[in-house]
Short mmCIF file of C-alpha atoms in Angstrom, two decimals:
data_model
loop_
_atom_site.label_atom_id
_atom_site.label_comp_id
_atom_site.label_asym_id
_atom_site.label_seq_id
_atom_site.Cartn_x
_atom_site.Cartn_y
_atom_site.Cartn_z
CA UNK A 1 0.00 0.00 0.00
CA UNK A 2 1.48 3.32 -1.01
CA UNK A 3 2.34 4.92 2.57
CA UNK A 4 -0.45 7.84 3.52
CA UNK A 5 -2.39 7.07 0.24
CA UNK A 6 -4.71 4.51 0.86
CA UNK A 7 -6.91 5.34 -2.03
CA UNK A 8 -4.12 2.63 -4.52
CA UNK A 9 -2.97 0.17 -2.79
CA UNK A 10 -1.53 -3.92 -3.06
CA UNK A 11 -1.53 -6.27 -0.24
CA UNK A 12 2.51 -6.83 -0.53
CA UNK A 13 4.87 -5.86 -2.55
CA UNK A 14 5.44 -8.66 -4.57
CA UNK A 15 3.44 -11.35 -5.96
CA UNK A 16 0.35 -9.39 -4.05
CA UNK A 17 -3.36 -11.27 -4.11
CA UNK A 18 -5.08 -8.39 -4.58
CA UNK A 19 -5.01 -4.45 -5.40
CA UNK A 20 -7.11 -1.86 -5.54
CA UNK A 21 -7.60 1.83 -6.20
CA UNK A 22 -9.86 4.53 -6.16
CA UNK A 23 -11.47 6.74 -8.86
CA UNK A 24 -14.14 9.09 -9.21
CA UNK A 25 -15.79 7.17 -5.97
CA UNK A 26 -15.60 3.71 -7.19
CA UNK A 27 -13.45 1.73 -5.36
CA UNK A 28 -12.38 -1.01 -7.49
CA UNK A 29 -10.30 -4.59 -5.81
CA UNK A 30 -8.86 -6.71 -8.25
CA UNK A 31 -7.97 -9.82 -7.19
CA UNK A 32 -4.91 -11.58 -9.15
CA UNK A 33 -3.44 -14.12 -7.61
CA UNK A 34 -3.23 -17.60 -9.68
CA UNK A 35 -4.47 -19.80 -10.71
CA UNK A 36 -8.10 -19.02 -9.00
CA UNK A 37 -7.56 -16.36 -6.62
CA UNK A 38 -7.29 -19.37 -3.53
CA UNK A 39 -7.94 -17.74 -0.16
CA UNK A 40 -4.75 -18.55 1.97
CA UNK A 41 -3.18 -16.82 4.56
CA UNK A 42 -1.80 -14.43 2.63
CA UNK A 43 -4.78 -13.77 0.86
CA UNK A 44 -6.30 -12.93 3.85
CA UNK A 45 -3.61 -10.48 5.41
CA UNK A 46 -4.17 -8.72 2.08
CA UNK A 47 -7.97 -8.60 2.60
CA UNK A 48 -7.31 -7.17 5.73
CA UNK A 49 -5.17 -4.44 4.44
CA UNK A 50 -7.66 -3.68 1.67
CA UNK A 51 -10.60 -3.88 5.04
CA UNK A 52 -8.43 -1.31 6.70
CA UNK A 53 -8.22 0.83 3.30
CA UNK A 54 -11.93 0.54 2.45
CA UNK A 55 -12.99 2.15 6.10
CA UNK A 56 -10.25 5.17 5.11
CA UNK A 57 -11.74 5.50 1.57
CA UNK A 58 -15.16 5.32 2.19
CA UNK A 59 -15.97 9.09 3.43
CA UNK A 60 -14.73 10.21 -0.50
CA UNK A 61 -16.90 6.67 -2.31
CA UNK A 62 -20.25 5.74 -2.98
CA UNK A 63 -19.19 2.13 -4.62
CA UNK A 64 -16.90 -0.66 -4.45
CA UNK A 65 -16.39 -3.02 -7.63
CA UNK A 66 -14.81 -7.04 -6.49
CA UNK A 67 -13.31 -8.80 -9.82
CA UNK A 68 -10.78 -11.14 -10.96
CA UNK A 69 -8.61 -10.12 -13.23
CA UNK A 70 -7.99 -14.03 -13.73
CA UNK A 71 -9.44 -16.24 -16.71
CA UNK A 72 -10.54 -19.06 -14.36
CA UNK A 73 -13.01 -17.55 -12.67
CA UNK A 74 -14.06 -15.07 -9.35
CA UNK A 75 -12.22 -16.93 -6.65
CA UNK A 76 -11.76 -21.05 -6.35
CA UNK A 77 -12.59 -20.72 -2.77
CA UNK A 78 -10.25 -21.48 0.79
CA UNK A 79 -6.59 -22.23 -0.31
CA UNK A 80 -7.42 -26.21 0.34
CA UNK A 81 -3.73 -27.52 -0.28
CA UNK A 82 -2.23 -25.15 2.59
CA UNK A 83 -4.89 -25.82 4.88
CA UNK A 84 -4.13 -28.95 4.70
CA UNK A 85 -0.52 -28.65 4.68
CA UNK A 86 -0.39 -26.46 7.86
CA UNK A 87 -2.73 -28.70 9.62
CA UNK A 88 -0.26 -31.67 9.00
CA UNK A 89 2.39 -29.63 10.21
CA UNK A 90 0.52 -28.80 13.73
CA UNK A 91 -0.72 -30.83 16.05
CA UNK A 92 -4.53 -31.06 16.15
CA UNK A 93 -5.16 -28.57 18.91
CA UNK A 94 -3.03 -25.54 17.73
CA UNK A 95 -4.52 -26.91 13.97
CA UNK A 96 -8.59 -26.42 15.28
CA UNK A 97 -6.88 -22.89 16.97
CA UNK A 98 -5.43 -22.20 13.48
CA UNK A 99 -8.70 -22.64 11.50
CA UNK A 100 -10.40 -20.77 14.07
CA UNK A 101 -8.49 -17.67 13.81
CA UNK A 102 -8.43 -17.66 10.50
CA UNK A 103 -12.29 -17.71 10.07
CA UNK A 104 -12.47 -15.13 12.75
CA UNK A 105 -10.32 -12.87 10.85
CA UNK A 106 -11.96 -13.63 7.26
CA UNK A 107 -15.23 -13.03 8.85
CA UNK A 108 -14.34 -9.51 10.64
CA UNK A 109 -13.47 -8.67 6.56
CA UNK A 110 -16.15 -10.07 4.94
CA UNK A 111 -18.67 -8.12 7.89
CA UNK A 112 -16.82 -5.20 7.03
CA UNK A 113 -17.38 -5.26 3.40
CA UNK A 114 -21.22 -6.18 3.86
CA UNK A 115 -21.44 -3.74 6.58
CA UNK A 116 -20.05 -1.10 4.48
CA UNK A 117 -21.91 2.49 3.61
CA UNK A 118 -21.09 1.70 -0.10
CA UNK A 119 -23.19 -0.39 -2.60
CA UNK A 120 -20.92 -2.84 -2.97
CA UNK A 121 -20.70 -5.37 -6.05
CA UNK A 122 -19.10 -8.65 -7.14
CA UNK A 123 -18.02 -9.14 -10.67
CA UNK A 124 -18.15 -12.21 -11.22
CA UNK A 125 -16.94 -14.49 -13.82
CA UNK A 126 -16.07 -18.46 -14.02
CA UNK A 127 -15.61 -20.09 -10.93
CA UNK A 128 -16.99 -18.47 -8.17
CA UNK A 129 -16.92 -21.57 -5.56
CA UNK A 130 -17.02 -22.04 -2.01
CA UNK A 131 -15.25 -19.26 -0.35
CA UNK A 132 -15.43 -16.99 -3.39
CA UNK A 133 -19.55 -17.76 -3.43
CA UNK A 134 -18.87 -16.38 0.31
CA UNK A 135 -17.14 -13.02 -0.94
CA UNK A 136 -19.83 -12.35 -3.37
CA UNK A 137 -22.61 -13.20 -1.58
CA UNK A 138 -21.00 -10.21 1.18
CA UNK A 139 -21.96 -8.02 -1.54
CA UNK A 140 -25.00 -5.98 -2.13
CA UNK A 141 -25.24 -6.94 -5.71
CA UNK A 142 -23.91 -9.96 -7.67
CA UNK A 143 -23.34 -8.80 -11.67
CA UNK A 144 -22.14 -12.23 -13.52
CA UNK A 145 -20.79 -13.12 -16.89
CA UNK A 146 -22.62 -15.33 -18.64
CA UNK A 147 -20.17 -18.18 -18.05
CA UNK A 148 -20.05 -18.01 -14.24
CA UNK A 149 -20.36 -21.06 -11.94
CA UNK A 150 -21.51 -20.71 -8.58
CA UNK A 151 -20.86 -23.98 -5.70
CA UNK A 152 -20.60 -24.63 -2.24
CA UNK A 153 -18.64 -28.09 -2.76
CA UNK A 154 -17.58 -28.34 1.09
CA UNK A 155 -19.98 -31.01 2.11
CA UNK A 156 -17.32 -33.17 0.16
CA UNK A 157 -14.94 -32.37 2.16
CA UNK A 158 -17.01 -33.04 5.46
CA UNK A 159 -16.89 -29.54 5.88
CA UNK A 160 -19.64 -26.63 5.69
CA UNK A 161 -18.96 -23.19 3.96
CA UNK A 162 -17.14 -21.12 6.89
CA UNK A 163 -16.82 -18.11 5.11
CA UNK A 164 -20.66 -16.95 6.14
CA UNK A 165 -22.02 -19.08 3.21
CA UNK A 166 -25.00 -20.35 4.11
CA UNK A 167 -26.06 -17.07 6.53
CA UNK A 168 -26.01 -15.07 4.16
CA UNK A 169 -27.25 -17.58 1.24
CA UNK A 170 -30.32 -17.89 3.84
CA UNK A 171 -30.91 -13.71 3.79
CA UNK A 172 -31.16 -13.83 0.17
CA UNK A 173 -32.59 -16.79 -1.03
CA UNK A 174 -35.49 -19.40 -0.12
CA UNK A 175 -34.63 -22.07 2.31
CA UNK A 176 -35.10 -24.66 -0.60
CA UNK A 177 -32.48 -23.48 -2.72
CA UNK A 178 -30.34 -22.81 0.13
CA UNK A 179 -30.20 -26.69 1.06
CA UNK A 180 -30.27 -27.88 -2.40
CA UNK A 181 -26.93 -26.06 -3.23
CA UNK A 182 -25.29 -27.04 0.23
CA UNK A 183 -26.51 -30.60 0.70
CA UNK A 184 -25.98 -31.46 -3.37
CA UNK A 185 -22.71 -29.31 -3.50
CA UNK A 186 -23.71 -29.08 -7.47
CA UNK A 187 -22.93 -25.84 -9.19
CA UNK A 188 -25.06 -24.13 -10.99
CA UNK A 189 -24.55 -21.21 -13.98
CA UNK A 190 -25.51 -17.48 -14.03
CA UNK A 191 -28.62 -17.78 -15.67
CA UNK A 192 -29.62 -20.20 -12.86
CA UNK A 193 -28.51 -17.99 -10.33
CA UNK A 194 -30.75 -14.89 -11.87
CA UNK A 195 -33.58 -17.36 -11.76
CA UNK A 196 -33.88 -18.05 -7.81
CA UNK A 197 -32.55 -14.38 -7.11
CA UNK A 198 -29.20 -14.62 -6.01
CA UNK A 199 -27.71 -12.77 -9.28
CA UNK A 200 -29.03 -8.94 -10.20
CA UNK A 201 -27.44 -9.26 -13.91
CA UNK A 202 -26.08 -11.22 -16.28
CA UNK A 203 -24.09 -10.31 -19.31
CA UNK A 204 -22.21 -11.17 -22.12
CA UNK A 205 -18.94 -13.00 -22.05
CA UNK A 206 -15.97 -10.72 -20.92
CA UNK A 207 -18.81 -7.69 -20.04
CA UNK A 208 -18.97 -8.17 -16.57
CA UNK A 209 -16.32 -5.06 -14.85
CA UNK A 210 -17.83 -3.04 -17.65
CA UNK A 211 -21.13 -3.71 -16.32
CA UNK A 212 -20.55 -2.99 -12.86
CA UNK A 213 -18.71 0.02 -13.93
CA UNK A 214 -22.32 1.28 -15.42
CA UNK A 215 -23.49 0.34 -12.34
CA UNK A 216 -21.51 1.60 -10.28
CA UNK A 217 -21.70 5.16 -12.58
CA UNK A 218 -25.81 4.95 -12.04
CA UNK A 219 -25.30 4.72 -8.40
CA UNK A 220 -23.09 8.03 -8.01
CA UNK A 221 -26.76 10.20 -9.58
CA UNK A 222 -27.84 9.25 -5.60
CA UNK A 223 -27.04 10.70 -2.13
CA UNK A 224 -24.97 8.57 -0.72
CA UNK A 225 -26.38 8.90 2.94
CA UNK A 226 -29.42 7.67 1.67
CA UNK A 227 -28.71 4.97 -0.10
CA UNK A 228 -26.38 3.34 2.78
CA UNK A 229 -29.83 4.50 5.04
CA UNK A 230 -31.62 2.00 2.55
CA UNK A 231 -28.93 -0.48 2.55
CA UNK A 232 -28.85 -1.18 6.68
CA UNK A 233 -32.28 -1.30 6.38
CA UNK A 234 -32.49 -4.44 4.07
CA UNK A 235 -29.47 -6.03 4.54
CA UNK A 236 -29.03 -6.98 7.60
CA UNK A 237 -25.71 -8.96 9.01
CA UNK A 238 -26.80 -12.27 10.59
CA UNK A 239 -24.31 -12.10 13.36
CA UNK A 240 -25.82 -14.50 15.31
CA UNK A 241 -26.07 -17.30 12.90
CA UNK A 242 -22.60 -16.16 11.36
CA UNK A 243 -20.68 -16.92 14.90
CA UNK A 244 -22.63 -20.58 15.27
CA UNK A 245 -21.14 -20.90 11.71
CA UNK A 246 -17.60 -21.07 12.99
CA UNK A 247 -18.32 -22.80 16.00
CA UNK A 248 -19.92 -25.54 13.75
CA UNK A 249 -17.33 -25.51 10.93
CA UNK A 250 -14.66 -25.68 13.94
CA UNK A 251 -16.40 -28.79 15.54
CA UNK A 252 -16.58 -30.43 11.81
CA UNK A 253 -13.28 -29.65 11.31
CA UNK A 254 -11.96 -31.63 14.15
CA UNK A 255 -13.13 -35.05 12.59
CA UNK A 256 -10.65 -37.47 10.77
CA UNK A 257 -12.96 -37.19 8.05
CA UNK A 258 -12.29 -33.60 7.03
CA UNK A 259 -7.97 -34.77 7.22
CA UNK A 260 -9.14 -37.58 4.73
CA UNK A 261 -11.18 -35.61 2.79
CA UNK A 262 -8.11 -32.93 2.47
CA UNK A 263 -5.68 -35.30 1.51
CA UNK A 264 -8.01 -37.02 -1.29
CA UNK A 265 -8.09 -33.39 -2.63
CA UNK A 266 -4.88 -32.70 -2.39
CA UNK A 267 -3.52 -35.68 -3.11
CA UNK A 268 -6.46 -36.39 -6.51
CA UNK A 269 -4.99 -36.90 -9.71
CA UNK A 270 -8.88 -36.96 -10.63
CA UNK A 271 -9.92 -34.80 -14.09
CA UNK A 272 -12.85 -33.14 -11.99
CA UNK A 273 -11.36 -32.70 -8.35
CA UNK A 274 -13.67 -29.19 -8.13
CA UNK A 275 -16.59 -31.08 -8.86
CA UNK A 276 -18.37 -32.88 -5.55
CA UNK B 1 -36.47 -30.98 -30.59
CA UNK B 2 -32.96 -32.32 -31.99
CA UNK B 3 -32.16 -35.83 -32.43
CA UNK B 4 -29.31 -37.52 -30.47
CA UNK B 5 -27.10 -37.22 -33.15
CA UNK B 6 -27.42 -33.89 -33.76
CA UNK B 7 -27.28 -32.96 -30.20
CA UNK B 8 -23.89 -34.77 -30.51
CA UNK B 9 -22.82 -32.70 -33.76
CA UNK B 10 -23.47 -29.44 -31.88
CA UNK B 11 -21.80 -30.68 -28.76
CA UNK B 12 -18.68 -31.03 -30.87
CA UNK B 13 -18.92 -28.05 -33.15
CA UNK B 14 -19.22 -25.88 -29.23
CA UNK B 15 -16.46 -27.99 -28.16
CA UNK B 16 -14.04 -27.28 -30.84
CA UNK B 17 -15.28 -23.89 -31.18
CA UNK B 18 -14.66 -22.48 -27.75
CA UNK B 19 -11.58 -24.57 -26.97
CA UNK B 20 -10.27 -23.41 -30.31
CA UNK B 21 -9.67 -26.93 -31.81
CA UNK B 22 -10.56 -28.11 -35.15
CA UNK B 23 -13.98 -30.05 -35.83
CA UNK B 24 -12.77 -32.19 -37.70
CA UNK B 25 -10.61 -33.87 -34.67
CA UNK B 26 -13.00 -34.56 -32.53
CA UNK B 27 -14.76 -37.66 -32.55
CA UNK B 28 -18.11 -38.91 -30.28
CA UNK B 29 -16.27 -41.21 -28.02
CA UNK B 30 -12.87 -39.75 -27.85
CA UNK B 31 -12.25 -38.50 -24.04
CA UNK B 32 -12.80 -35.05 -24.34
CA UNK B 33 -10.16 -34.65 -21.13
CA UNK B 34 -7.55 -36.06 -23.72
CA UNK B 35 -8.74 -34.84 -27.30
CA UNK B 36 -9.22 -30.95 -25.56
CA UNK B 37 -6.16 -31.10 -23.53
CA UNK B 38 -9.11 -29.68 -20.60
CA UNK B 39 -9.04 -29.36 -16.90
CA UNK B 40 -11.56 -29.90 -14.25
CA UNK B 41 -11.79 -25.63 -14.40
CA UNK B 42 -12.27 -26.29 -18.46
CA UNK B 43 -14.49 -28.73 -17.89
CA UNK B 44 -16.72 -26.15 -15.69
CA UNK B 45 -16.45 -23.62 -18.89
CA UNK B 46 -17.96 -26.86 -21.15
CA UNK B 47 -20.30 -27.60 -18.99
CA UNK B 48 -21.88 -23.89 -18.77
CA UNK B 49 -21.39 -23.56 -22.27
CA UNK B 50 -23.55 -26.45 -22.90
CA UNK B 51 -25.59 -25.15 -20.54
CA UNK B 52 -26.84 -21.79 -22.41
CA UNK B 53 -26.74 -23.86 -25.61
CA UNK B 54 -29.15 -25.96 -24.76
CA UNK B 55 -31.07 -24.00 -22.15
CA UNK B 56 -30.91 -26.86 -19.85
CA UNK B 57 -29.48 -27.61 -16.25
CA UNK B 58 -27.19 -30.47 -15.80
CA UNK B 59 -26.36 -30.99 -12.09
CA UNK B 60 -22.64 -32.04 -11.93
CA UNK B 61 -22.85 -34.85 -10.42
CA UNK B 62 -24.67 -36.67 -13.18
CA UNK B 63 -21.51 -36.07 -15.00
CA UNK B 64 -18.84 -37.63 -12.60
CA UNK B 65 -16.95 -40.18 -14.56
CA UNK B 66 -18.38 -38.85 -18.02
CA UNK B 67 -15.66 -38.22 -19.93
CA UNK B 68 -16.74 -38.83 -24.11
CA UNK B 69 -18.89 -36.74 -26.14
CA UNK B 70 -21.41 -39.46 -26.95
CA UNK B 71 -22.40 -40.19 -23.29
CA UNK B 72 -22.35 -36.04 -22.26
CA UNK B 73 -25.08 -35.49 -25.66
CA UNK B 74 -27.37 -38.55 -23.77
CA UNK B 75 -26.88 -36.56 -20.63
CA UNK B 76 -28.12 -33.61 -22.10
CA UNK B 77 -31.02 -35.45 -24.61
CA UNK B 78 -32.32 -36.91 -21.81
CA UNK B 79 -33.25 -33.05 -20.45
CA UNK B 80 -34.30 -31.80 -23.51
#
């Protein structure tokens, strides 16, 4: 992050996850780090810098655009192969500790940006799985490409989304579709999505940061005080039901069954190893 | 509605078109892992092209271990 500017900023100095900048009141994060923008633990100390950033920015914003700037897709999800590698290397209770600060912290960012005064919106494209579902579904609006997938996949794992999937799935969607994408982990396409509600548009291939851009442009004709009025109003933050989400994931997490269901991932020389 | 086979011709012709290969290599049972050079994230891009094709939905799993053209165009027929 440029020192005293936090309006551009990266997460490190090289090889950063993420960057973002600020013009004419859009706030724009790009995420970039290969091959699908896995959340890891320095994924997340980047998020963190870009949390600290956004609450700087926001007095001189009205919106905040979330892309990839990667061909695969939005975001792959949780950075599987090193939580599985650090949990190896730890010993089970500083391992359950680990995974429990680290959804602590992800959550406190992911509150931040739903909790934020701006309209806030995910660009999605591709893959948009598991903890990248999570990140969009933080946002106020969802804009996807035509070709984006959208999964929760963790029940494969023995796991459930710990990102604040399935609160915030449940605040925006019917309990039906809720359990059908959790308890099936199949992923379904952008048209789909539009259909039960969960996207707000869906364009062309390669149109989607030019559509939130529009967006985001349409947004600015609006005072901003009212329109964050209108946003605490109807979205509220489940906190409740967000903390019993890491004090589930946590207790799931602690089975042999997640370990073995790491290791087949990492370890899958399988052709469709995202697919549950 | 299309017949099988030429569910299977436009399966191909989508195939070859979006992962820029030529038509005339592909054939209905090669492994379309193999003939496209595709991973599992390539595979997601087939899938959701096939997808707005078609206008149909094809849940995932029904396609674990599906891995030729012929059986993916019966996948899809049989939603049709």
């Amino acid at each position: 992050m440029h020192e005293g500017n936090p309006s551009v900023g990266q997460g490190a100095v090289s090889e950063s996850a993420l960057s973002w900048s600020l013009t004419e009141g859009v706030i724009e994060l790009a995420l970039h780090r290969s091959p699908c923008n896995e959340l890891g633990s320095a994924s997340l100390e980047e998020l963190e810098k870009f949390a600290t950033a956004l609450q700087v920015m926001e007095p001189d914003a009205h919106a905040l655009i979330i892309y990839s700037e990667l061909t695969p897709g939005f975001c792959a999800g949780a950075d599987l192969r090193e939580l599985y590698q650090r949990s190896q290397a730890m010993e089970r209770t500083q391992a359950a500790r680990g995974v429990r600060d680290f959804l602590e912290r992800i959550h406190r960012v992911l509150n931040l940006i739903d909790g934020s005064p701006l309209t806030t919106i995910a660009a999605v494209h591709g893959v948009t799985f598991g903890g990248g579902f999570e990140l969009a579904l933080a946002c106020d609006l969802i804009v996807a490409d035509k070709m984006a997938r959208f999964c929760f996949p963790e029940l494969r794992l023995g796991l459930i989304p710990g990102f604040g999937g399935i609160p915030r799935l449940k605040r925006d969607l019917g309990n039906a579709v809720v359990r059908d994408l959790l308890l099936t982990g199949r992923s379904i396409n952008a048209t789909k999505a539009q259909q039960i509600g969960l996207v707000s548009q869906v364009v062309g291939e390669g149109e989607v940061l030019r559509a939130a851009r529009a967006t985001a442009a349409q947004l600015r004709k609006f005072d901003r005080a009212t329109a964050a009025a209108a946003k605490k109003f109807i979205k509220p933050i489940p906190h409740e039901e967000l903390r019993l989400e890491i004090d589930m994931f946590c207790e799931l997490f602690a089975r042999p069954a997640v370990e073995a269901g790491l290791r087949k991932f990492v370890e899958s020389s399988d052709a469709q190893p995202y697919l549950p | 509605m299309p017949t099988a086979e030429q569910t299977l011709d436009e399966i191909l012709t989508l195939a070859a078109a979006h992962f820029k290969v030529s038509r005339e290599k592909l054939r209905p049972d090669d492994d379309f892992f193999k003939t496209l050079g595709i991973n599992s994230l390539q595979t997601l891009d087939l899938l959701t092209k096939l997808e707005n094709h078609f206008h149909v939905e094809l849940p995932d799993y029904e396609l674990q271990g599906v891995s030729d053209f012929r059986t993916l165009a019966g996948k899809i027929q049989a939603r049709l």
